[in-house]
Short mmCIF file of C-alpha atoms in Angstrom, two decimals:
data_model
loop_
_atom_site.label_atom_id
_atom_site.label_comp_id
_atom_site.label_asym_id
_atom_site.label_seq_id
_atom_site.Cartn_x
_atom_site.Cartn_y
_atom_site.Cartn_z
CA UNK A 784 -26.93 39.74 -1.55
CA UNK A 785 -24.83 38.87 -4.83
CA UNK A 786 -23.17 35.48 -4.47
CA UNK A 787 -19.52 35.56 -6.09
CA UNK A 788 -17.06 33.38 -6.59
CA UNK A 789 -15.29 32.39 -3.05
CA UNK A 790 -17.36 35.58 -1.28
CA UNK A 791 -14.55 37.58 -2.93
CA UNK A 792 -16.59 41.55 -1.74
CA UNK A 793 -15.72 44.69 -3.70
CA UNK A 794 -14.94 47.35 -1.71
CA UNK A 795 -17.72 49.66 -0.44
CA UNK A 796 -20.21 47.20 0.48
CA UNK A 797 -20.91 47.97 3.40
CA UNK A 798 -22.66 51.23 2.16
CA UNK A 799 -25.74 48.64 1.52
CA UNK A 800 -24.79 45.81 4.30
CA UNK A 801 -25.86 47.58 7.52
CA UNK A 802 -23.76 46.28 10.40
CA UNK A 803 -25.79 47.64 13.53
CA UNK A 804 -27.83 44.83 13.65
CA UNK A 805 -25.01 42.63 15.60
CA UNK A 806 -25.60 44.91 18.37
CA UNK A 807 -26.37 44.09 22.28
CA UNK A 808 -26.09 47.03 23.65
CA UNK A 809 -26.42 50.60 22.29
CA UNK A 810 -24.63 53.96 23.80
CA UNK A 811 -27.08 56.31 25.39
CA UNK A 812 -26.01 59.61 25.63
CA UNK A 813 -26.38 62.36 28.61
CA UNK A 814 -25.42 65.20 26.92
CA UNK A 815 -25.60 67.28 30.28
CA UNK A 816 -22.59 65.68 31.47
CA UNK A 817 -20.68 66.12 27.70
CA UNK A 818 -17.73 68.46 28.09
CA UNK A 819 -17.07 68.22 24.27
CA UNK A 820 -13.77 66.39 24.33
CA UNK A 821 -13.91 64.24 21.54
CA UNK A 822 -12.35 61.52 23.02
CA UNK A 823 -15.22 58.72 22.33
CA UNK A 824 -15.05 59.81 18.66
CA UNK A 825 -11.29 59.43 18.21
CA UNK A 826 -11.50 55.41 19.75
CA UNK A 827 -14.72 54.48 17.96
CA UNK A 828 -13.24 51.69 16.11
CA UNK A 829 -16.36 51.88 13.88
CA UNK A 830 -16.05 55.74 13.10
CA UNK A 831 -20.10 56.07 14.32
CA UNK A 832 -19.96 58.77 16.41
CA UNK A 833 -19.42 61.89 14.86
CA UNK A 834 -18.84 65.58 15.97
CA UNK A 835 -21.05 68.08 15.02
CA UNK A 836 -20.24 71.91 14.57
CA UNK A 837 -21.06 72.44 18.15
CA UNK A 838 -18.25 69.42 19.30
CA UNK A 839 -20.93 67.03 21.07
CA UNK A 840 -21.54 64.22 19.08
CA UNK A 841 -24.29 62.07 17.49
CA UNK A 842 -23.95 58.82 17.14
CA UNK A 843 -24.46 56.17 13.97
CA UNK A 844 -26.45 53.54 14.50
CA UNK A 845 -26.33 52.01 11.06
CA UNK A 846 -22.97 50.89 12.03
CA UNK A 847 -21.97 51.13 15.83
CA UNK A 848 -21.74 47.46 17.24
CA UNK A 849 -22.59 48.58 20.74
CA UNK A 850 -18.62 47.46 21.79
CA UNK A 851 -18.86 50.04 25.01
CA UNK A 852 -15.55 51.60 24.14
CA UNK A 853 -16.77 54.95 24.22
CA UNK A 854 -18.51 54.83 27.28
CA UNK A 855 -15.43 52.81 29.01
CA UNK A 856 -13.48 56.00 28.01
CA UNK A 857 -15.64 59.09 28.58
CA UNK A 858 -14.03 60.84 31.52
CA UNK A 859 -17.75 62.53 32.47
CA UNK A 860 -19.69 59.33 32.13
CA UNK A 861 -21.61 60.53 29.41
CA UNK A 862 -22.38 57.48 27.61
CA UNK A 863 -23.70 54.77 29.12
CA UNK A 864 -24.67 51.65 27.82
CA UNK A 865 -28.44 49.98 27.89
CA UNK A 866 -29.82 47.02 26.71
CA UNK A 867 -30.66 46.74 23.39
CA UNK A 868 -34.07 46.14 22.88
CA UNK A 869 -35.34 44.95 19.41
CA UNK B 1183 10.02 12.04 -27.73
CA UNK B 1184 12.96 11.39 -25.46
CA UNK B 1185 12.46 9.13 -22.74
CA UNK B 1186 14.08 10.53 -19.29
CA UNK B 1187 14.57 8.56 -16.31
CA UNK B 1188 13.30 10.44 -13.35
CA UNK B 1189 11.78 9.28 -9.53
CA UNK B 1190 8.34 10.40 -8.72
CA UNK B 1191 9.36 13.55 -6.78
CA UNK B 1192 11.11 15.39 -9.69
CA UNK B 1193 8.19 14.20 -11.74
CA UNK B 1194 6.12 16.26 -9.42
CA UNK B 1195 8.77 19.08 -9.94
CA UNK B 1196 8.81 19.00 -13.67
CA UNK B 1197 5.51 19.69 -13.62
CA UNK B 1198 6.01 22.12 -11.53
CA UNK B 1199 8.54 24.00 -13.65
CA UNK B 1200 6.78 23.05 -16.95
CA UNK B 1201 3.25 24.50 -15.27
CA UNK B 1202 5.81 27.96 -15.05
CA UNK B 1203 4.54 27.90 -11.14
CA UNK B 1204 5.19 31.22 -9.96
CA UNK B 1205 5.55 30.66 -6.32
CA UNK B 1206 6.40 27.69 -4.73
CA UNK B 1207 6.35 27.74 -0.50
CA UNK B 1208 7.69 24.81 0.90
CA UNK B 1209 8.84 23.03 4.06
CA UNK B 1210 10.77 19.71 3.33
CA UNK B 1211 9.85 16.53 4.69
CA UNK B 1212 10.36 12.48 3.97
CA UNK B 1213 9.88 11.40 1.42
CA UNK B 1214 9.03 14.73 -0.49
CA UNK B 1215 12.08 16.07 0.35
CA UNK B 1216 13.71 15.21 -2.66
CA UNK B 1217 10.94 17.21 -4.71
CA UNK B 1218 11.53 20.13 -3.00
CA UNK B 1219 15.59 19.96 -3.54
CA UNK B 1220 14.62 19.54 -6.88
CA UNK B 1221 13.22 22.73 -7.10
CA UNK B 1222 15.51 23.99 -4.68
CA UNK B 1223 18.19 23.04 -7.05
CA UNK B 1224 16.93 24.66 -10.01
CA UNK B 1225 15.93 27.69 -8.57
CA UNK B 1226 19.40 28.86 -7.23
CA UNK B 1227 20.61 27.65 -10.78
CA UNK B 1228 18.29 30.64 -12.52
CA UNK B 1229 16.28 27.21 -14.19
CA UNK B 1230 12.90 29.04 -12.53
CA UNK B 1231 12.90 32.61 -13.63
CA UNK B 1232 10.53 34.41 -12.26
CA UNK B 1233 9.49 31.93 -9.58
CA UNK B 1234 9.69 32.67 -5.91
CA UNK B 1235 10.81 29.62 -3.96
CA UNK B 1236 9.85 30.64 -0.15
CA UNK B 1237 11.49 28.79 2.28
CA UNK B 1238 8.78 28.59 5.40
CA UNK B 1239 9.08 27.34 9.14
CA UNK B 1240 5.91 24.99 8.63
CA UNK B 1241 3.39 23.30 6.94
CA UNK B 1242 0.84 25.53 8.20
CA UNK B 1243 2.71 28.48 7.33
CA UNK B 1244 3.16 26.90 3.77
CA UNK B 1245 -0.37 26.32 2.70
CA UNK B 1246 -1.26 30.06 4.51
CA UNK B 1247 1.15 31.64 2.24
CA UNK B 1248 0.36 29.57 -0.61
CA UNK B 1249 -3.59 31.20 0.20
CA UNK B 1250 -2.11 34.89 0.27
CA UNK B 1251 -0.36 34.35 -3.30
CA UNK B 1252 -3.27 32.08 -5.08
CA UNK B 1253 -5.58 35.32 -3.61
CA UNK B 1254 -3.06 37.76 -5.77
CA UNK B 1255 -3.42 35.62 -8.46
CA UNK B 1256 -0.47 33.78 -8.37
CA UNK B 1257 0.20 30.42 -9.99
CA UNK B 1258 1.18 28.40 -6.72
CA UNK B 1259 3.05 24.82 -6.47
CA UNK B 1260 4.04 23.06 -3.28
CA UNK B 1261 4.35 19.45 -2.19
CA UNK B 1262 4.23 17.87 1.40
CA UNK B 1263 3.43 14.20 2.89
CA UNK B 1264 2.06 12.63 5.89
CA UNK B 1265 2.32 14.65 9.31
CA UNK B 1266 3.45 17.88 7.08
CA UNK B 1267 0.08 17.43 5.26
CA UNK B 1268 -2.43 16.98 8.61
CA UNK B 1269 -0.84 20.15 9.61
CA UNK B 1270 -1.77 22.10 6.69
CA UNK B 1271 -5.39 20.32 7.19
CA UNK B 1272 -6.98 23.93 8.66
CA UNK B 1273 -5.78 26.00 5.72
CA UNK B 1274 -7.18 23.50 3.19
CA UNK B 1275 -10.28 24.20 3.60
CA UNK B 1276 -10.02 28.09 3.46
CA UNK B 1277 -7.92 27.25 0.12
CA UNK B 1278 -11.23 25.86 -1.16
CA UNK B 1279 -13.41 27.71 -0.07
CA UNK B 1280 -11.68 30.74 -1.37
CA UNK B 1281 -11.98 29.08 -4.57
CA UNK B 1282 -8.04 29.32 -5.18
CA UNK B 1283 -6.71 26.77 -7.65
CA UNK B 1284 -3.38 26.10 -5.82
CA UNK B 1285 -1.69 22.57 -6.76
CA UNK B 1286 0.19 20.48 -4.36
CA UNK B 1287 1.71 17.42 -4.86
CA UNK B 1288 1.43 14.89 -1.64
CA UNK B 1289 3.94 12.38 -1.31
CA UNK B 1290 1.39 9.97 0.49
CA UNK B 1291 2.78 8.36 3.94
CA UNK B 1292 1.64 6.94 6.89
CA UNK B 1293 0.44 9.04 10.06
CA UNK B 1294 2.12 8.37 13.38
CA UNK B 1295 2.48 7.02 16.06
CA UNK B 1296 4.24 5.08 15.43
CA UNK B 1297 6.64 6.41 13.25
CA UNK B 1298 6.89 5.20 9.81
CA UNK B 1299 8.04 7.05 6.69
CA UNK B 1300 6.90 4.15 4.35
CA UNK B 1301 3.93 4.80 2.26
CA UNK B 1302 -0.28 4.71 2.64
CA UNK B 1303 -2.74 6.63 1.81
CA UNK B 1304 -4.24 7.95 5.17
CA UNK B 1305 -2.31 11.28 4.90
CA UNK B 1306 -4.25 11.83 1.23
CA UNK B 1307 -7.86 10.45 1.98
CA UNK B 1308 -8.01 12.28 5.11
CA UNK B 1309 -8.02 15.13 3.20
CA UNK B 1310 -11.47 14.18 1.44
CA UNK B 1311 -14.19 16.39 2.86
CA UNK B 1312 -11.68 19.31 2.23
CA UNK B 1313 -12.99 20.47 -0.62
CA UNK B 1314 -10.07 19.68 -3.01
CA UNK B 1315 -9.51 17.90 -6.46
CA UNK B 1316 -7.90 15.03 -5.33
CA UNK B 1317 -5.75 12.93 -8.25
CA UNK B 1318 -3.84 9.56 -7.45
CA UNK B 1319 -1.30 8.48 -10.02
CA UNK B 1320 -0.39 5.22 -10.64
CA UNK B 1321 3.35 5.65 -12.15
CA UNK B 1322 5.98 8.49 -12.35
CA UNK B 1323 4.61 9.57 -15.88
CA UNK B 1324 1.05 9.95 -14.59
CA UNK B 1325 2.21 11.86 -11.94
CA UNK B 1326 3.67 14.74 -14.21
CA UNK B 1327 0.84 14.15 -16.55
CA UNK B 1328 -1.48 15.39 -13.77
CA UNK B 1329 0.26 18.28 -12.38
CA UNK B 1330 -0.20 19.34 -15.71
CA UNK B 1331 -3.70 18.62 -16.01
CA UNK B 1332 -4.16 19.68 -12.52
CA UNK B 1333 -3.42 23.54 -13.45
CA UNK B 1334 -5.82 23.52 -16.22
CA UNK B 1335 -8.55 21.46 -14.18
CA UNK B 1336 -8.23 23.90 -11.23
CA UNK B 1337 -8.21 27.00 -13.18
CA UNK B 1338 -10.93 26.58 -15.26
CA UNK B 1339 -13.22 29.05 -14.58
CA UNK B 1340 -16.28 26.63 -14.04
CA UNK B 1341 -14.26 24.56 -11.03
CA UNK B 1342 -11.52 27.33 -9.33
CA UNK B 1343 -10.45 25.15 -6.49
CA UNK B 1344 -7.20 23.52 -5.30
CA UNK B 1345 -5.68 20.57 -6.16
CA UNK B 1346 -3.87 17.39 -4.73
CA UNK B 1347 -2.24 14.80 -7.04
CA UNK B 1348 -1.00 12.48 -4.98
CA UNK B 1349 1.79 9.68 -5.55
CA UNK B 1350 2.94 6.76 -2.82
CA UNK B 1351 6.19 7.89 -0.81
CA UNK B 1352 9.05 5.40 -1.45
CA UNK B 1353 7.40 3.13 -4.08
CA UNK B 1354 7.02 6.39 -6.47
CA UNK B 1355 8.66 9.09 -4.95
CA UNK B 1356 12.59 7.03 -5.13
CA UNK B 1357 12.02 5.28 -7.44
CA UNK B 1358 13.47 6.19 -11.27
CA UNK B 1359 11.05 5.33 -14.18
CA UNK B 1360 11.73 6.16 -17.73
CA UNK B 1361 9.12 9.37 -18.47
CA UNK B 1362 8.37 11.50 -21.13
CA UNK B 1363 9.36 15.41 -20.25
CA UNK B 1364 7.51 17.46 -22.26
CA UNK B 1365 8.94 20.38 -24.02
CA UNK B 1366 7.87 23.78 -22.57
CA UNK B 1367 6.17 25.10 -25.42
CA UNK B 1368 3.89 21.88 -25.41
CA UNK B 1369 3.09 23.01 -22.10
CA UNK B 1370 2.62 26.40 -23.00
CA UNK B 1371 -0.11 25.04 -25.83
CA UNK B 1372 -1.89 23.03 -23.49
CA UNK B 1373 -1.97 25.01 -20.66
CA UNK B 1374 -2.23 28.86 -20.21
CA UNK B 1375 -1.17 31.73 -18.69
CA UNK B 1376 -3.43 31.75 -15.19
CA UNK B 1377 -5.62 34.91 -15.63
CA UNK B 1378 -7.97 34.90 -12.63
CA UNK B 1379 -11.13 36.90 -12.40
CA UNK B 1380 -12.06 36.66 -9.16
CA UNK B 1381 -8.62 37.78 -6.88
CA UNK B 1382 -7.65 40.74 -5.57
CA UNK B 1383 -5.32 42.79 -8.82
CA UNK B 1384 -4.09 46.08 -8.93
CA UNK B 1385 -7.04 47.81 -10.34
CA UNK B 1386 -9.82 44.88 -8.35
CA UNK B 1387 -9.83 45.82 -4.44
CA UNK B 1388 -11.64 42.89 -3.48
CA UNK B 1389 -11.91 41.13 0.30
CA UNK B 1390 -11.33 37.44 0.01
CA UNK B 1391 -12.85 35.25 2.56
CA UNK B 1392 -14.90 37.71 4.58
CA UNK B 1393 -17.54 36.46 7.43
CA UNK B 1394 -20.74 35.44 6.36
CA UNK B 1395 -23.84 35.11 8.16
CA UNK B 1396 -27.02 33.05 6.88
CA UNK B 1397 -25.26 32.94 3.62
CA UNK B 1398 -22.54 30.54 4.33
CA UNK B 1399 -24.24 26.98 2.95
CA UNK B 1400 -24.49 29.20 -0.12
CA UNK B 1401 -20.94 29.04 -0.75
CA UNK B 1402 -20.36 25.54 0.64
CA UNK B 1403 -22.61 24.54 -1.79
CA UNK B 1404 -20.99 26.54 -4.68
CA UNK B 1405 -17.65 24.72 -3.32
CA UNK B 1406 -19.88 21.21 -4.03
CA UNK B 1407 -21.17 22.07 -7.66
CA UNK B 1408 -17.49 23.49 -8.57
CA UNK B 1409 -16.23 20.62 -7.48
CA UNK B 1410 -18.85 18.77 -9.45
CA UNK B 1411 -18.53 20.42 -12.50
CA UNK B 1412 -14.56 19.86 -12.59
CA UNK B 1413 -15.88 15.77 -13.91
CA UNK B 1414 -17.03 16.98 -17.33
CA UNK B 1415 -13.82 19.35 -17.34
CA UNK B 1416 -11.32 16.35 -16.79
CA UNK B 1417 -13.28 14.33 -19.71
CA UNK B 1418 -13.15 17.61 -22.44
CA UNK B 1419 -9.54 18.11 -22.12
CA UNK B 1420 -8.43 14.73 -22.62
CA UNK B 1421 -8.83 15.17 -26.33
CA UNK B 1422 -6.57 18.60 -26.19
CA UNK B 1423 -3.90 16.37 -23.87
CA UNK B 1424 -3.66 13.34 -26.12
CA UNK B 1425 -3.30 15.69 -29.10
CA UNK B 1426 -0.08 17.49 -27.54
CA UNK B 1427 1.48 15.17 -25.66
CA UNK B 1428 -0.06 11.34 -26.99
CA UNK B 1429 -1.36 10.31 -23.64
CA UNK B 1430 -4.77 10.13 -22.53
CA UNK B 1431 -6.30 9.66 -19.04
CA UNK B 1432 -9.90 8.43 -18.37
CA UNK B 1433 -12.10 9.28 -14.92
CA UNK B 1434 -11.22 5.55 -13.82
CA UNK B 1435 -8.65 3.29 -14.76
CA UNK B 1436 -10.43 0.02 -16.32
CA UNK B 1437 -8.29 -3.05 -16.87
CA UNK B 1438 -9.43 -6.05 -17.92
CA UNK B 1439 -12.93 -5.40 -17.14
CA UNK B 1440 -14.60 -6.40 -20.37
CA UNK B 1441 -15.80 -10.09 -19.09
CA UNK B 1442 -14.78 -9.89 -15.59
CA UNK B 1443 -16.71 -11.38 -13.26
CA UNK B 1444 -14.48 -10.77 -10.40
CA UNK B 1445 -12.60 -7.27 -9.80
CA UNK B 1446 -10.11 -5.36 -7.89
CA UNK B 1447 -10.72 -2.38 -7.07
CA UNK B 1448 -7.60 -0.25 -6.01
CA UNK B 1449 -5.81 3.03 -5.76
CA UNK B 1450 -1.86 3.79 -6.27
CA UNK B 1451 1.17 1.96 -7.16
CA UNK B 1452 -0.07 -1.24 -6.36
CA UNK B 1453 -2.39 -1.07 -8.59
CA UNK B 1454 0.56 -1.83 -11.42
CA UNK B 1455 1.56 -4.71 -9.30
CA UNK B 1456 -2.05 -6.12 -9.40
CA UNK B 1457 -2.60 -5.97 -13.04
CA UNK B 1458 0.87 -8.15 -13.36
CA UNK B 1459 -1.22 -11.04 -11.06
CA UNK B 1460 -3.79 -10.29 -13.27
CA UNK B 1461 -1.99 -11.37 -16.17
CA UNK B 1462 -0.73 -14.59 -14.61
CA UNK B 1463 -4.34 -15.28 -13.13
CA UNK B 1464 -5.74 -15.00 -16.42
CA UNK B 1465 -3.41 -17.53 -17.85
CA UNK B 1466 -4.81 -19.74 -15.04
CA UNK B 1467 -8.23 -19.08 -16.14
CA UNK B 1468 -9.60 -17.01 -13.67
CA UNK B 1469 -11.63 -14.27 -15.09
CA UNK B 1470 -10.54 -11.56 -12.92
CA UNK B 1471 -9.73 -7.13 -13.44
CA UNK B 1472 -9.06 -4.48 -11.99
CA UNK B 1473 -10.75 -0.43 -11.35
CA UNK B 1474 -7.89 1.60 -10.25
CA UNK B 1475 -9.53 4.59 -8.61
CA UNK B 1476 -7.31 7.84 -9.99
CA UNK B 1477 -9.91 10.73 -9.59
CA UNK B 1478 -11.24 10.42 -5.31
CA UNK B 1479 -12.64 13.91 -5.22
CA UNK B 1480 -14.70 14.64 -7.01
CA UNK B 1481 -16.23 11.18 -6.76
CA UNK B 1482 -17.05 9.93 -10.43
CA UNK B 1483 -19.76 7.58 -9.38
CA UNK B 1484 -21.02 7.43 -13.16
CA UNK B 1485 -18.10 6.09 -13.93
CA UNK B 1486 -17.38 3.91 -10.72
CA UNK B 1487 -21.02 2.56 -11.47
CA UNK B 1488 -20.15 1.70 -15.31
CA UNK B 1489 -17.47 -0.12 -14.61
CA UNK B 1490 -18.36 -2.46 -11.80
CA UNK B 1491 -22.30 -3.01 -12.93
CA UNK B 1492 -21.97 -6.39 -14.61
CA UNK B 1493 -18.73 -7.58 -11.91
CA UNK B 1494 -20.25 -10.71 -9.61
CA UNK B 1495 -17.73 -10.07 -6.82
CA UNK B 1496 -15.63 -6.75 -6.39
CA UNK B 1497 -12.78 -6.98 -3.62
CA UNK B 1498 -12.10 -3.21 -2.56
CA UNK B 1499 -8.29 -2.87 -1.48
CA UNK B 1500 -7.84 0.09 0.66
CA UNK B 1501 -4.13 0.68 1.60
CA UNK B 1502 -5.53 3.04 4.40
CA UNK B 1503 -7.95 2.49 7.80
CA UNK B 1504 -10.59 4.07 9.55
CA UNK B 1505 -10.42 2.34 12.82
CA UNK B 1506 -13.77 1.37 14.39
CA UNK B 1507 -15.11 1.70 10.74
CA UNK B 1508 -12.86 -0.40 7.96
CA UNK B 1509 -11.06 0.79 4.45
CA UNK B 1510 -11.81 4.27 3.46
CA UNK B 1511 -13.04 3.62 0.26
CA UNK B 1512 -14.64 0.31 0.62
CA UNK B 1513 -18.50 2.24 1.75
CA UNK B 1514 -17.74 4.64 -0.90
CA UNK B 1515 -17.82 1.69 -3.61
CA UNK B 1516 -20.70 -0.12 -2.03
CA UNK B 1517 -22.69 2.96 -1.82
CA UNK B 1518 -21.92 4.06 -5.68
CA UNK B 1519 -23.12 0.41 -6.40
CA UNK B 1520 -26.16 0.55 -3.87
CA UNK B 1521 -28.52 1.93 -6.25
CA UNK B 1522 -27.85 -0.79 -9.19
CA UNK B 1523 -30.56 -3.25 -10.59
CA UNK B 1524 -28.27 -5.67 -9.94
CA UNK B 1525 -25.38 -5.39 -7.43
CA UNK B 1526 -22.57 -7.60 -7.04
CA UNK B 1527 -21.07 -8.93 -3.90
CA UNK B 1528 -18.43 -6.47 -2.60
CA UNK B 1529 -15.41 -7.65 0.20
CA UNK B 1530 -13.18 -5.39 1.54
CA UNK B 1531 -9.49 -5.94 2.35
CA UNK B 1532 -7.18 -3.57 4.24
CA UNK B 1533 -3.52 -3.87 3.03
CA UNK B 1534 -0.12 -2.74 2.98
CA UNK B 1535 -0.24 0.07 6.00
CA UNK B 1536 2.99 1.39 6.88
CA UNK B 1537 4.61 0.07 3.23
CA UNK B 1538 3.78 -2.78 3.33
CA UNK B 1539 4.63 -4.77 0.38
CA UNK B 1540 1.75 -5.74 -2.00
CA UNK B 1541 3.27 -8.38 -3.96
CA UNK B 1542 1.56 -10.17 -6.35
CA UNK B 1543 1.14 -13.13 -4.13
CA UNK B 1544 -0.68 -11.17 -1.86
CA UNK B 1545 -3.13 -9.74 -5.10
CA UNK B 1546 -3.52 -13.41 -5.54
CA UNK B 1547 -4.59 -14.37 -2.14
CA UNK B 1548 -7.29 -11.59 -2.29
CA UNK B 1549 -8.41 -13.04 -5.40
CA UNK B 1550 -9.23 -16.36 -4.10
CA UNK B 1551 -10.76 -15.38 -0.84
CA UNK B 1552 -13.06 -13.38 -3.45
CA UNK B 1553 -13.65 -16.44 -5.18
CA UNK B 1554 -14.36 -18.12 -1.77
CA UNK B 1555 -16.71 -15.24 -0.88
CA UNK B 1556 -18.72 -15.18 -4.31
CA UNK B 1557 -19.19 -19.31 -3.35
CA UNK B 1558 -20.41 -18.69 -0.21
CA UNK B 1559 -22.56 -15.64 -0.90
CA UNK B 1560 -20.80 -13.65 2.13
CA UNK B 1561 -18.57 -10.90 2.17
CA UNK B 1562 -15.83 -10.32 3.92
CA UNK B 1563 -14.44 -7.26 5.52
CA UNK B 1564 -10.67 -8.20 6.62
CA UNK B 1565 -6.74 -6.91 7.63
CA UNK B 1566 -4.48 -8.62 5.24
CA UNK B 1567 -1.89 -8.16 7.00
CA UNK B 1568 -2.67 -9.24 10.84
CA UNK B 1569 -0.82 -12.73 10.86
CA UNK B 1570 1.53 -13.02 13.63
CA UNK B 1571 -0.80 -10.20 15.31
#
């Protein structure tokens, strides 16, 4: 990491700083139950779960903080969340 | 030059509009009030082109929005005292550690409860571990002198933090002295336009003060050696100051040290009324000085050291107290000396809370029960002013 003056960061950063690694739990995903809504990818607050061409989604675990939104919101119970285990 | 006769507070403000402060948030309170008003004054006039003076709803608000301009790159001035100054206590430290050189004048008087609005120095020196240059002046001229210097300390590019230069309420702050107002173009020679490298500018997206992980004694440290590093910058630009404006000011303030075996060490206004005892004491015989402390953060032990090595008894006068624990600055003097070949007997006195009055009597007093001390070979750690207590 490049120490500057006051921690000022330039933008883009976090294209090198990974921020997965805070996570606790990770989303695991029953795709059987997926009826291609979208919804989880919309409220991601971390935009890491993307739709593919097909609609059901992967997700991004460089950068998804395992915050359970998703899975709180699926209306199939799709996601569910698991321990993380490092 | 022409002499001006002007109280402490628009002292502070001159410096202020002379520094061409671009943003000045404020919140009034006694006895800084008057500083403010100044400002207040001369702003509505069109005296402060170009300056934004932000009325806010607190002290906390004050020093946050003096962090959002100093991170835009703005040349920020405020003042505050006592209470107003423990509530801006949080946002100091982000102020530092953001590496913004913001200067604030403090107005220094004493905390509640009770309730006083006469002067001591708790308000400032709880401010120590904050990160912060801290300056104390001794008079009304010193106090303009170092807002001045304060901008060009702070800003240079090898220190970048905040600054404090504070005067005592009342005693300074209402009271007129004839001072030297420097022209603005003298300013303009000795201190710069502020050009920072480091904020956030039109064409620099930058995120100031983001979370940190095992990284953060990295910048705490950085916050240390800036801090550090602003001693050699105070020293390099007296010879720049004294050139301008025919004043020069040293790391400490050494009178009468040369063959002193006994000394004063103090901090503030009183320190003018101690060198007048000094004067009469020395008429008596009684080879006695003073160190008036002026530079508290960062700590110029060097210079501390220097000037108290070859003292046989050294009274510290703190007009401030850490109760349970004594005079703020009497273990900071012992410990610069701890290391000497040679150290001299040090006795602390706590004085003049509240306003107090330090006369010279009372300077006196403190001199003898030095003497008494450096007879006995004990040192004393005592309230001056507990009698009817």
């Amino acid at each position: 990491m490049k120490v500057t003056i006051g921690g000022a960061v330039k933008p883009g950063t976090t294209r090198v700083n990974k921020t997965g690694g805070w996570r606790n739990f990770r989303p695991l995903y029953h795709k059987d139950k997926c009826v291609r809504c979208g919804l989880c990818s919309l409220l991601c607050p971390d935009s890491s779960i993307h739709e593919q061409e097909d609609k059901y989604v992967t997700f991004d675990f460089d950068y998804c903080k395992g915050c359970g939104i998703c899975a709180n919101e699926c209306p199939k119970d799709a996601i569910e969340m698991v321990l993380e285990e490092k | 030059m022409k002499q001006t006769l002007v109280t402490g507070n628009e002292a502070a403000a001159w410096g202020a509009r002379l520094a061409r402060a671009n943003y000045i948030p404020n919140f009034p309170i006694t006895p800084q009030t008057e500083c403010i008003e100044t400002l207040a004054r001369w702003s509505s006039d069109g005296e402060l082109p170009g300056t934004f003076f932000d009325r806010m709803e607190s002290e906390h608000s004050v020093m946050s929005a003096a962090v959002g301009a100093a991170a835009v790159g703005s040349r920020v001035f405020t003042a505050t005292s006592s209470q107003g100054l423990l509530l801006m206590h949080e946002v100091l430290y982000i102020a530092a550690g953001m590496r913004l050189p913001i200067v604030m004048a403090t107005i220094s008087r004493g905390l509640s409860a009770p309730v006083t609005l006469w002067s001591d120095h708790n308000d400032f020196l709880d401010q120590r571990d904050s990160g912060w240059l801290m300056f104390h002046a001794e008079n009304n001229q010193e106090v303009l002198d170092m807002v001045l210097q304060a901008y060009r300390i702070a800003e240079d590019p090898q220190v970048l933090l905040p600054a404090m230069v504070n005067m005592d309420g009342y005693v300074l702050s209402f009271t007129d002295e004839p001072i030297n107002i420097p022209s603005p173009e003298q300013v303009a020679e000795f201190l710069p336009g502020y050009d920072p490298a480091h904020t956030i500018a039109k064409n620099r997206p930058v995120t100031v003060g983001p979370p940190v992980l095992d990284e953060y004694s990295i910048f705490r440290a950085q916050n240390h050696v800036a801090s550090r590093n602003a001693l050699a910058v105070i020293e390099e630009l007296q010879d720049d100051f004294e050139k301008i404006f025919g004043r020069r000011y040293h790391l400490v303030d050494e009178f009468m040290l040369e063959d002193a075996e006994l000394v004063l060490v103090t901090q503030g206004s009183m320190s003018t009324t101690a060198k007048a005892a000094i004067l009469e004491m020395r008429d008596e015989g009684i080879k006695v000085g003073l160190l008036r402390l002026r530079v508290i953060r960062p700590w110029p032990n060097e210079a501390v050291a220097g000037a108290l090595k070859d003292a046989k008894a050294i009274a510290v006068i703190d007009r401030n107290v850490a109760p349970g624990k004594g005079g703020i600055m009497f273990p900071e003097i012992i410990e610069t000396l701890y290391n000497l070949d040679r150290r001299p007997l040090v006795s602390g006195f706590v004085v003049g809370l509240g306003g107090n009055p330090q006369t010279e009597n009372k300077i006196k007093e403190i001199t003898h029960k030095l003497e008494e001390d450096l007879a006995a070979g004990r040192p004393r750690m005592e309230w001056n002013d507990l009698e009817g207590i």
